Amino acid sequence: MPPVKMMGDGRKAKNPKKTLSRLMGYMKPYKWRLVGMVVCIILSTVAQVASNSSLSTLIDDYIKPMLGSASPDFAPLIRFLCIMACVYLTGLLASFLQQRLMVVVGQGTQKTIRDKMFTHMQRLPIRYFDTHPVGDVMSRYTNDIDTLRQMISQ
C-alpha cells in the first residue's frame, strides 16, 4: 500500500505524547465539563441501544396480542410507549448537552491557545518578522489553530 499523504506541509509532532499532554493541560479548566460530556455520550448511546432493542418487544409483546383480540386493551401499550418516549427524550437531551459542552470546551481551549500564541508573537524580535513573510506567519497561526479546533471537536 502506498504511504498516506498528509495535508498541509507535512509537519508532525516530534513527541506526540508530550503534545497531547500539553493539549490536555489547556483543557484542564474544563475537566468537569469533559466528565459531563463522557456521561452524556454514555447516556445517549444507552438510549439508542434501548430504543433499537425495544422494537421487537413492542411488536411481540404489545401489538401482536392485540391483533387477535376483539376488544384490545391499549393501557399497557400506551404505558410502554410513554416509557420509550422518555428513553428517546433522555437520549436527545444527552446528545444536545454533549454537543453544547463540546462547543464550550473547544472554543475555550482554542481561545486560550490563541491568546498564548498572540502573547508569544508579541514577544518575538522584529528581526524575526524581517526574515519571515508576515503572511506565512499569520497563515501558520491561523491554519494550526483551525486544525487544532477540528481535532478537538472530533
CSV table of N, CA and C in Angstrom, one decimal:
chain,number,residue,atom,x,y,z
A,1,MET,N,0.8,-1.2,0.0
A,1,MET,CA,0.0,0.0,0.0
A,1,MET,C,0.9,1.2,0.0
A,2,PRO,N,0.6,2.3,-0.8
A,2,PRO,CA,1.4,3.5,-0.9
A,2,PRO,C,1.3,4.3,0.4
A,3,PRO,N,2.3,5.0,0.8
A,3,PRO,CA,2.2,5.8,2.0
A,3,PRO,C,1.1,6.9,1.9
A,4,VAL,N,0.5,7.2,3.0
A,4,VAL,CA,-0.6,8.2,3.1
A,4,VAL,C,0.0,9.6,3.0
A,5,LYS,N,-0.5,10.4,2.1
A,5,LYS,CA,0.0,11.8,2.0
A,5,LYS,C,-0.7,12.6,3.1
A,6,MET,N,0.0,13.6,3.7
A,6,MET,CA,-0.6,14.4,4.7
A,6,MET,C,-1.0,15.7,4.1
A,7,MET,N,-2.0,16.3,4.7
A,7,MET,CA,-2.4,17.6,4.3
A,7,MET,C,-1.4,18.7,4.8
A,8,GLY,N,-1.4,19.8,4.2
A,8,GLY,CA,-0.5,20.9,4.7
A,8,GLY,C,0.9,20.6,4.3
A,9,ASP,N,1.8,21.1,5.1
A,9,ASP,CA,3.2,21.0,4.8
A,9,ASP,C,3.9,19.7,5.4
A,10,GLY,N,3.1,18.8,6.0
A,10,GLY,CA,3.6,17.6,6.4
A,10,GLY,C,4.4,17.5,7.7
A,11,ARG,N,4.3,18.6,8.5
A,11,ARG,CA,5.0,18.6,9.7
A,11,ARG,C,4.3,17.7,10.7
A,12,LYS,N,5.0,17.1,11.6
A,12,LYS,CA,4.4,16.2,12.6
A,12,LYS,C,5.1,16.6,13.9
A,13,ALA,N,4.4,16.2,15.0
A,13,ALA,CA,4.9,16.5,16.3
A,13,ALA,C,6.1,15.6,16.5
A,14,LYS,N,7.2,16.2,17.2
A,14,LYS,CA,8.4,15.4,17.5
A,14,LYS,C,8.1,14.4,18.5
A,15,ASN,N,7.2,14.8,19.5
A,15,ASN,CA,6.9,13.9,20.6
A,15,ASN,C,5.4,14.0,20.8
A,16,PRO,N,4.6,13.1,20.1
A,16,PRO,CA,3.1,13.1,20.2
A,16,PRO,C,2.6,13.0,21.6
A,17,LYS,N,3.2,12.2,22.4
A,17,LYS,CA,2.7,12.1,23.8
A,17,LYS,C,2.8,13.4,24.6
A,18,LYS,N,3.9,14.1,24.4
A,18,LYS,CA,4.1,15.4,25.1
A,18,LYS,C,3.1,16.4,24.5
A,19,THR,N,2.9,16.4,23.2
A,19,THR,CA,2.0,17.3,22.6
A,19,THR,C,0.6,17.1,23.1
A,20,LEU,N,0.1,15.8,23.2
A,20,LEU,CA,-1.2,15.5,23.7
A,20,LEU,C,-1.3,15.9,25.2
A,21,SER,N,-0.3,15.7,25.9
A,21,SER,CA,-0.3,16.1,27.3
A,21,SER,C,-0.4,17.6,27.5
A,22,ARG,N,0.3,18.3,26.6
A,22,ARG,CA,0.2,19.8,26.6
A,22,ARG,C,-1.2,20.3,26.3
A,23,LEU,N,-1.8,19.6,25.3
A,23,LEU,CA,-3.1,20.0,24.9
A,23,LEU,C,-4.1,19.7,26.0
A,24,MET,N,-3.9,18.5,26.7
A,24,MET,CA,-4.8,18.2,27.8
A,24,MET,C,-4.6,19.2,28.9
A,25,GLY,N,-3.4,19.8,29.0
A,25,GLY,CA,-3.2,20.8,30.0
A,25,GLY,C,-4.1,22.1,29.8
A,26,TYR,N,-4.2,22.4,28.5
A,26,TYR,CA,-5.1,23.5,28.1
A,26,TYR,C,-6.6,23.2,28.4
A,27,MET,N,-6.9,22.0,28.4
A,27,MET,CA,-8.3,21.6,28.7
A,27,MET,C,-8.6,21.3,30.2
A,28,LYS,N,-7.6,21.4,31.0
A,28,LYS,CA,-7.7,21.1,32.4
A,28,LYS,C,-8.8,22.0,33.1
A,29,PRO,N,-8.9,23.3,32.8
A,29,PRO,CA,-10.0,24.0,33.4
A,29,PRO,C,-11.4,23.5,33.1
A,30,TYR,N,-11.5,22.7,32.1
A,30,TYR,CA,-12.8,22.1,31.6
A,30,TYR,C,-13.0,20.7,32.0
A,31,LYS,N,-12.3,20.2,33.0
A,31,LYS,CA,-12.3,18.8,33.3
A,31,LYS,C,-13.7,18.3,33.7
A,32,TRP,N,-14.4,19.1,34.4
A,32,TRP,CA,-15.8,18.6,34.8
A,32,TRP,C,-16.7,18.6,33.7
A,33,ARG,N,-16.5,19.5,32.7
A,33,ARG,CA,-17.3,19.5,31.5
A,33,ARG,C,-17.0,18.3,30.7
A,34,LEU,N,-15.7,18.0,30.6
A,34,LEU,CA,-15.3,16.8,29.9
A,34,LEU,C,-15.9,15.5,30.5
A,35,VAL,N,-16.0,15.4,31.8
A,35,VAL,CA,-16.6,14.3,32.5
A,35,VAL,C,-18.1,14.3,32.2
A,36,GLY,N,-18.7,15.5,32.2
A,36,GLY,CA,-20.1,15.6,31.8
A,36,GLY,C,-20.4,15.1,30.4
A,37,MET,N,-19.4,15.4,29.5
A,37,MET,CA,-19.5,15.0,28.1
A,37,MET,C,-19.5,13.5,28.0
A,38,VAL,N,-18.6,12.9,28.7
A,38,VAL,CA,-18.5,11.4,28.7
A,38,VAL,C,-19.8,10.8,29.2
A,39,VAL,N,-20.3,11.3,30.3
A,39,VAL,CA,-21.6,10.8,30.8
A,39,VAL,C,-22.7,11.0,29.8
A,40,CYS,N,-22.8,12.1,29.2
A,40,CYS,CA,-23.8,12.4,28.1
A,40,CYS,C,-23.6,11.4,27.0
A,41,ILE,N,-22.4,11.1,26.6
A,41,ILE,CA,-22.2,10.2,25.5
A,41,ILE,C,-22.7,8.8,25.8
A,42,ILE,N,-22.4,8.4,27.1
A,42,ILE,CA,-22.8,7.1,27.5
A,42,ILE,C,-24.4,7.0,27.6
A,43,LEU,N,-25.0,8.1,28.2
A,43,LEU,CA,-26.4,8.1,28.2
A,43,LEU,C,-27.1,8.1,26.8
A,44,SER,N,-26.5,8.8,25.9
A,44,SER,CA,-27.0,8.9,24.6
A,44,SER,C,-26.9,7.5,23.9
A,45,THR,N,-25.8,6.8,24.1
A,45,THR,CA,-25.6,5.5,23.5
A,45,THR,C,-26.5,4.5,24.1
A,46,VAL,N,-26.7,4.5,25.4
A,46,VAL,CA,-27.6,3.6,26.1
A,46,VAL,C,-29.0,3.8,25.6
A,47,ALA,N,-29.4,5.0,25.4
A,47,ALA,CA,-30.8,5.3,25.0
A,47,ALA,C,-31.0,4.8,23.5
A,48,GLN,N,-30.0,5.0,22.7
A,48,GLN,CA,-30.1,4.5,21.3
A,48,GLN,C,-30.2,3.0,21.3
A,49,VAL,N,-29.4,2.3,22.1
A,49,VAL,CA,-29.4,0.8,22.1
A,49,VAL,C,-30.8,0.3,22.7
A,50,ALA,N,-31.2,1.0,23.7
A,50,ALA,CA,-32.5,0.6,24.3
A,50,ALA,C,-33.7,0.8,23.4
A,51,SER,N,-33.7,1.9,22.7
A,51,SER,CA,-34.7,2.2,21.7
A,51,SER,C,-34.7,1.2,20.6
A,52,ASN,N,-33.6,0.8,20.1
A,52,ASN,CA,-33.5,-0.1,19.0
A,52,ASN,C,-33.9,-1.5,19.4
A,53,SER,N,-33.5,-1.9,20.6
A,53,SER,CA,-33.8,-3.3,21.0
A,53,SER,C,-35.2,-3.4,21.5
A,54,SER,N,-35.9,-2.3,21.8
A,54,SER,CA,-37.3,-2.4,22.3
A,54,SER,C,-38.3,-2.6,21.2
A,55,LEU,N,-37.9,-2.4,19.9
A,55,LEU,CA,-38.8,-2.6,18.8
A,55,LEU,C,-39.4,-4.0,18.8
A,56,SER,N,-38.6,-5.0,19.0
A,56,SER,CA,-39.1,-6.3,18.9
A,56,SER,C,-40.0,-6.6,20.1
A,57,THR,N,-39.7,-6.0,21.2
A,57,THR,CA,-40.6,-6.2,22.4
A,57,THR,C,-41.9,-5.5,22.1
A,58,LEU,N,-41.9,-4.4,21.5
A,58,LEU,CA,-43.1,-3.6,21.2
A,58,LEU,C,-44.0,-4.5,20.3
A,59,ILE,N,-43.5,-5.0,19.3
A,59,ILE,CA,-44.3,-5.8,18.3
A,59,ILE,C,-44.7,-7.1,18.9
A,60,ASP,N,-43.8,-7.9,19.5
A,60,ASP,CA,-44.1,-9.2,20.0
A,60,ASP,C,-45.0,-9.2,21.3
A,61,ASP,N,-44.8,-8.3,22.2
A,61,ASP,CA,-45.5,-8.3,23.5
A,61,ASP,C,-46.7,-7.4,23.5
A,62,TYR,N,-46.8,-6.4,22.7
A,62,TYR,CA,-47.9,-5.5,22.8
A,62,TYR,C,-48.8,-5.4,21.5
A,63,ILE,N,-48.2,-5.4,20.4
A,63,ILE,CA,-49.0,-5.2,19.1
A,63,ILE,C,-49.6,-6.6,18.7
A,64,LYS,N,-48.8,-7.6,18.6
A,64,LYS,CA,-49.3,-8.9,18.2
A,64,LYS,C,-50.5,-9.5,19.0
A,65,PRO,N,-50.4,-9.4,20.3
A,65,PRO,CA,-51.5,-9.9,21.1
A,65,PRO,C,-52.8,-9.1,20.9
A,66,MET,N,-52.7,-7.8,20.5
A,66,MET,CA,-53.9,-7.0,20.3
A,66,MET,C,-54.5,-7.3,19.0
A,67,LEU,N,-53.8,-7.8,18.0
A,67,LEU,CA,-54.4,-8.1,16.7
A,67,LEU,C,-55.5,-9.1,16.7
A,68,GLY,N,-55.4,-10.1,17.5
A,68,GLY,CA,-56.3,-11.2,17.6
A,68,GLY,C,-57.5,-11.0,18.5
A,69,SER,N,-57.4,-10.0,19.4
A,69,SER,CA,-58.4,-9.8,20.4
A,69,SER,C,-59.5,-8.9,19.9
A,70,ALA,N,-60.8,-9.2,20.3
A,70,ALA,CA,-62.0,-8.4,19.9
A,70,ALA,C,-62.0,-7.0,20.5
A,71,SER,N,-61.6,-7.0,21.8
A,71,SER,CA,-61.6,-5.7,22.5
A,71,SER,C,-60.2,-5.5,23.1
A,72,PRO,N,-59.3,-4.9,22.3
A,72,PRO,CA,-57.9,-4.8,22.8
A,72,PRO,C,-57.8,-3.8,24.0
A,73,ASP,N,-56.9,-4.1,24.9
A,73,ASP,CA,-56.6,-3.2,26.0
A,73,ASP,C,-55.3,-2.3,25.6
A,74,PHE,N,-55.5,-1.1,25.4
A,74,PHE,CA,-54.4,-0.2,25.0
A,74,PHE,C,-53.5,0.3,26.1
A,75,ALA,N,-54.0,0.1,27.4
A,75,ALA,CA,-53.2,0.7,28.5
A,75,ALA,C,-51.8,0.2,28.6
A,76,PRO,N,-51.5,-1.1,28.5
A,76,PRO,CA,-50.1,-1.5,28.5
A,76,PRO,C,-49.2,-0.9,27.3
A,77,LEU,N,-49.9,-0.8,26.2
A,77,LEU,CA,-49.2,-0.3,25.0
A,77,LEU,C,-48.8,1.2,25.2
A,78,ILE,N,-49.8,1.9,25.7
A,78,ILE,CA,-49.6,3.4,26.0
A,78,ILE,C,-48.5,3.5,27.0
A,79,ARG,N,-48.5,2.7,28.1
A,79,ARG,CA,-47.5,2.8,29.1
A,79,ARG,C,-46.1,2.5,28.6
A,80,PHE,N,-46.0,1.5,27.7
A,80,PHE,CA,-44.7,1.2,27.1
A,80,PHE,C,-44.3,2.3,26.2
A,81,LEU,N,-45.2,2.9,25.4
A,81,LEU,CA,-44.8,4.0,24.5
A,81,LEU,C,-44.4,5.2,25.3
A,82,CYS,N,-45.0,5.4,26.5
A,82,CYS,CA,-44.6,6.6,27.3
A,82,CYS,C,-43.1,6.3,27.8
A,83,ILE,N,-42.9,5.1,28.2
A,83,ILE,CA,-41.5,4.8,28.7
A,83,ILE,C,-40.5,5.0,27.6
A,84,MET,N,-40.9,4.5,26.4
A,84,MET,CA,-40.0,4.7,25.2
A,84,MET,C,-39.8,6.2,24.9
A,85,ALA,N,-40.9,7.0,25.0
A,85,ALA,CA,-40.7,8.4,24.8
A,85,ALA,C,-39.7,9.0,25.7
A,86,CYS,N,-39.8,8.6,27.0
A,86,CYS,CA,-38.8,9.1,28.0
A,86,CYS,C,-37.4,8.7,27.6
A,87,VAL,N,-37.2,7.4,27.1
A,87,VAL,CA,-35.9,7.0,26.7
A,87,VAL,C,-35.4,7.8,25.6
A,88,TYR,N,-36.2,8.1,24.6
A,88,TYR,CA,-35.9,8.9,23.4
A,88,TYR,C,-35.5,10.3,23.8
A,89,LEU,N,-36.3,10.9,24.7
A,89,LEU,CA,-36.1,12.2,25.2
A,89,LEU,C,-34.8,12.3,26.0
A,90,THR,N,-34.5,11.3,26.8
A,90,THR,CA,-33.2,11.3,27.5
A,90,THR,C,-32.0,11.2,26.6
A,91,GLY,N,-32.1,10.4,25.6
A,91,GLY,CA,-31.1,10.3,24.5
A,91,GLY,C,-30.9,11.7,23.8
A,92,LEU,N,-32.0,12.3,23.5
A,92,LEU,CA,-32.0,13.6,22.8
A,92,LEU,C,-31.3,14.6,23.6
A,93,LEU,N,-31.8,14.7,24.9
A,93,LEU,CA,-31.2,15.7,25.8
A,93,LEU,C,-29.7,15.5,26.0
A,94,ALA,N,-29.3,14.2,26.2
A,94,ALA,CA,-27.9,13.9,26.5
A,94,ALA,C,-27.1,14.3,25.3
A,95,SER,N,-27.6,14.0,24.1
A,95,SER,CA,-26.9,14.3,22.9
A,95,SER,C,-26.7,15.8,22.7
A,96,PHE,N,-27.8,16.5,23.0
A,96,PHE,CA,-27.7,18.0,22.9
A,96,PHE,C,-26.7,18.6,23.9
A,97,LEU,N,-26.8,18.1,25.1
A,97,LEU,CA,-25.9,18.6,26.1
A,97,LEU,C,-24.5,18.3,25.8
A,98,GLN,N,-24.2,17.1,25.3
A,98,GLN,CA,-22.9,16.7,24.9
A,98,GLN,C,-22.3,17.6,23.8
A,99,GLN,N,-23.1,17.9,22.8
A,99,GLN,CA,-22.7,18.9,21.8
A,99,GLN,C,-22.4,20.3,22.3
A,100,ARG,N,-23.3,20.7,23.2
A,100,ARG,CA,-23.2,22.0,23.8
A,100,ARG,C,-21.9,22.1,24.6
A,101,LEU,N,-21.6,21.1,25.5
A,101,LEU,CA,-20.4,21.1,26.3
A,101,LEU,C,-19.2,21.0,25.4
A,102,MET,N,-19.2,20.3,24.3
A,102,MET,CA,-18.1,20.2,23.4
A,102,MET,C,-17.8,21.6,22.8
A,103,VAL,N,-18.8,22.3,22.5
A,103,VAL,CA,-18.6,23.7,21.9
A,103,VAL,C,-17.9,24.6,22.9
A,104,VAL,N,-18.4,24.5,24.2
A,104,VAL,CA,-17.8,25.3,25.2
A,104,VAL,C,-16.3,24.9,25.4
A,105,VAL,N,-16.0,23.6,25.5
A,105,VAL,CA,-14.6,23.2,25.8
A,105,VAL,C,-13.8,23.5,24.6
A,106,GLY,N,-14.2,23.3,23.4
A,106,GLY,CA,-13.4,23.5,22.2
A,106,GLY,C,-13.1,25.0,22.0
A,107,GLN,N,-14.2,25.8,22.1
A,107,GLN,CA,-13.9,27.3,21.9
A,107,GLN,C,-13.1,27.9,23.0
A,108,GLY,N,-13.3,27.4,24.3
A,108,GLY,CA,-12.5,27.9,25.4
A,108,GLY,C,-11.0,27.6,25.3
A,109,THR,N,-10.8,26.3,24.9
A,109,THR,CA,-9.4,25.8,24.7
A,109,THR,C,-8.8,26.6,23.5
A,110,GLN,N,-9.5,26.8,22.5
A,110,GLN,CA,-9.0,27.5,21.3
A,110,GLN,C,-8.6,28.9,21.7
A,111,LYS,N,-9.5,29.6,22.4
A,111,LYS,CA,-9.2,31.0,22.8
A,111,LYS,C,-8.0,31.1,23.7
A,112,THR,N,-7.8,30.1,24.6
A,112,THR,CA,-6.6,30.1,25.5
A,112,THR,C,-5.4,30.0,24.6
A,113,ILE,N,-5.4,29.0,23.7
A,113,ILE,CA,-4.2,28.8,22.9
A,113,ILE,C,-3.9,30.0,22.0
A,114,ARG,N,-5.0,30.6,21.4
A,114,ARG,CA,-4.8,31.8,20.6
A,114,ARG,C,-4.2,32.9,21.4
A,115,ASP,N,-4.7,33.2,22.6
A,115,ASP,CA,-4.2,34.2,23.4
A,115,ASP,C,-2.7,34.0,23.8
A,116,LYS,N,-2.4,32.7,24.1
A,116,LYS,CA,-1.0,32.4,24.4
A,116,LYS,C,-0.1,32.6,23.2
A,117,MET,N,-0.6,32.2,22.0
A,117,MET,CA,0.2,32.4,20.8
A,117,MET,C,0.4,33.8,20.4
A,118,PHE,N,-0.6,34.6,20.6
A,118,PHE,CA,-0.6,36.1,20.3
A,118,PHE,C,0.4,36.7,21.3
A,119,THR,N,0.4,36.4,22.5
A,119,THR,CA,1.3,36.9,23.5
A,119,THR,C,2.8,36.5,23.1
A,120,HIS,N,3.0,35.3,22.7
A,120,HIS,CA,4.3,34.9,22.3
A,120,HIS,C,4.7,35.6,21.0
A,121,MET,N,3.8,35.8,20.1
A,121,MET,CA,4.2,36.5,18.9
A,121,MET,C,4.6,38.0,19.1
A,122,GLN,N,3.9,38.6,20.2
A,122,GLN,CA,4.3,40.0,20.5
A,122,GLN,C,5.7,40.1,21.1
A,123,ARG,N,6.2,39.0,21.7
A,123,ARG,CA,7.5,39.0,22.3
A,123,ARG,C,8.6,38.6,21.3
A,124,LEU,N,8.2,38.2,20.1
A,124,LEU,CA,9.3,37.9,19.1
A,124,LEU,C,10.0,39.2,18.7
A,125,PRO,N,11.3,39.0,18.4
A,125,PRO,CA,12.1,40.2,18.0
A,125,PRO,C,11.6,40.6,16.6
A,126,ILE,N,11.8,41.9,16.3
A,126,ILE,CA,11.5,42.5,15.0
A,126,ILE,C,12.2,41.7,13.9
A,127,ARG,N,13.4,41.3,14.1
A,127,ARG,CA,14.2,40.7,13.1
A,127,ARG,C,13.6,39.4,12.7
A,128,TYR,N,12.8,38.7,13.5
A,128,TYR,CA,12.1,37.5,13.1
A,128,TYR,C,11.1,37.8,12.0
A,129,PHE,N,10.4,39.0,12.1
A,129,PHE,CA,9.4,39.3,11.1
A,129,PHE,C,10.1,39.9,9.8
A,130,ASP,N,11.3,40.4,10.0
A,130,ASP,CA,12.0,40.8,8.8
A,130,ASP,C,12.5,39.6,8.0
A,131,THR,N,12.7,38.5,8.6
A,131,THR,CA,13.2,37.3,7.9
A,131,THR,C,12.1,36.3,7.5
A,132,HIS,N,10.9,36.5,8.0
A,132,HIS,CA,9.8,35.6,7.6
A,132,HIS,C,8.7,36.5,7.1
A,133,PRO,N,8.1,36.1,5.9
A,133,PRO,CA,7.0,36.9,5.4
A,133,PRO,C,5.8,36.9,6.4
A,134,VAL,N,5.2,38.0,6.6
A,134,VAL,CA,4.1,38.2,7.6
A,134,VAL,C,2.9,37.3,7.3
A,135,GLY,N,2.6,37.1,6.0
A,135,GLY,CA,1.5,36.3,5.6
A,135,GLY,C,1.8,34.8,5.9
A,136,ASP,N,3.0,34.4,5.8
A,136,ASP,CA,3.3,33.0,6.2
A,136,ASP,C,3.2,32.8,7.7
A,137,VAL,N,3.6,33.8,8.5
A,137,VAL,CA,3.5,33.7,10.0
A,137,VAL,C,2.0,33.6,10.4
A,138,MET,N,1.2,34.5,9.8
A,138,MET,CA,-0.2,34.6,10.2
A,138,MET,C,-1.0,33.3,9.6
A,139,SER,N,-0.6,32.9,8.5
A,139,SER,CA,-1.2,31.7,7.9
A,139,SER,C,-1.0,30.5,8.7
A,140,ARG,N,0.3,30.4,9.2
A,140,ARG,CA,0.6,29.2,10.0
A,140,ARG,C,-0.2,29.3,11.3
A,141,TYR,N,-0.3,30.4,11.9
A,141,TYR,CA,-1.0,30.6,13.2
A,141,TYR,C,-2.5,30.2,12.9
A,142,THR,N,-3.1,30.7,11.9
A,142,THR,CA,-4.5,30.5,11.6
A,142,THR,C,-4.7,29.0,11.2
A,143,ASN,N,-3.9,28.5,10.4
A,143,ASN,CA,-4.1,27.1,9.9
A,143,ASN,C,-3.9,26.1,11.1
A,144,ASP,N,-2.9,26.3,11.9
A,144,ASP,CA,-2.6,25.4,13.0
A,144,ASP,C,-3.8,25.5,14.0
A,145,ILE,N,-4.3,26.6,14.3
A,145,ILE,CA,-5.4,26.7,15.3
A,145,ILE,C,-6.6,26.1,14.7
A,146,ASP,N,-6.9,26.3,13.4
A,146,ASP,CA,-8.1,25.7,12.8
A,146,ASP,C,-7.9,24.1,12.8
A,147,THR,N,-6.8,23.6,12.5
A,147,THR,CA,-6.5,22.2,12.6
A,147,THR,C,-6.7,21.6,14.0
A,148,LEU,N,-6.3,22.4,15.0
A,148,LEU,CA,-6.4,22.0,16.4
A,148,LEU,C,-7.9,22.0,16.7
A,149,ARG,N,-8.6,23.0,16.3
A,149,ARG,CA,-10.1,23.1,16.6
A,149,ARG,C,-10.8,21.9,16.0
A,150,GLN,N,-10.5,21.5,14.8
A,150,GLN,CA,-11.1,20.3,14.2
A,150,GLN,C,-10.8,19.1,15.0
A,151,MET,N,-9.6,19.0,15.4
A,151,MET,CA,-9.2,17.8,16.2
A,151,MET,C,-9.9,17.7,17.5
A,152,ILE,N,-10.0,18.9,18.2
A,152,ILE,CA,-10.7,18.9,19.5
A,152,ILE,C,-12.2,18.6,19.3
A,153,SER,N,-12.8,19.1,18.3
A,153,SER,CA,-14.2,18.9,18.1
A,153,SER,C,-14.6,17.5,17.7
A,154,GLN,N,-13.6,16.8,17.2
A,154,GLN,CA,-13.9,15.4,16.8
A,154,GLN,C,-13.5,14.4,17.9
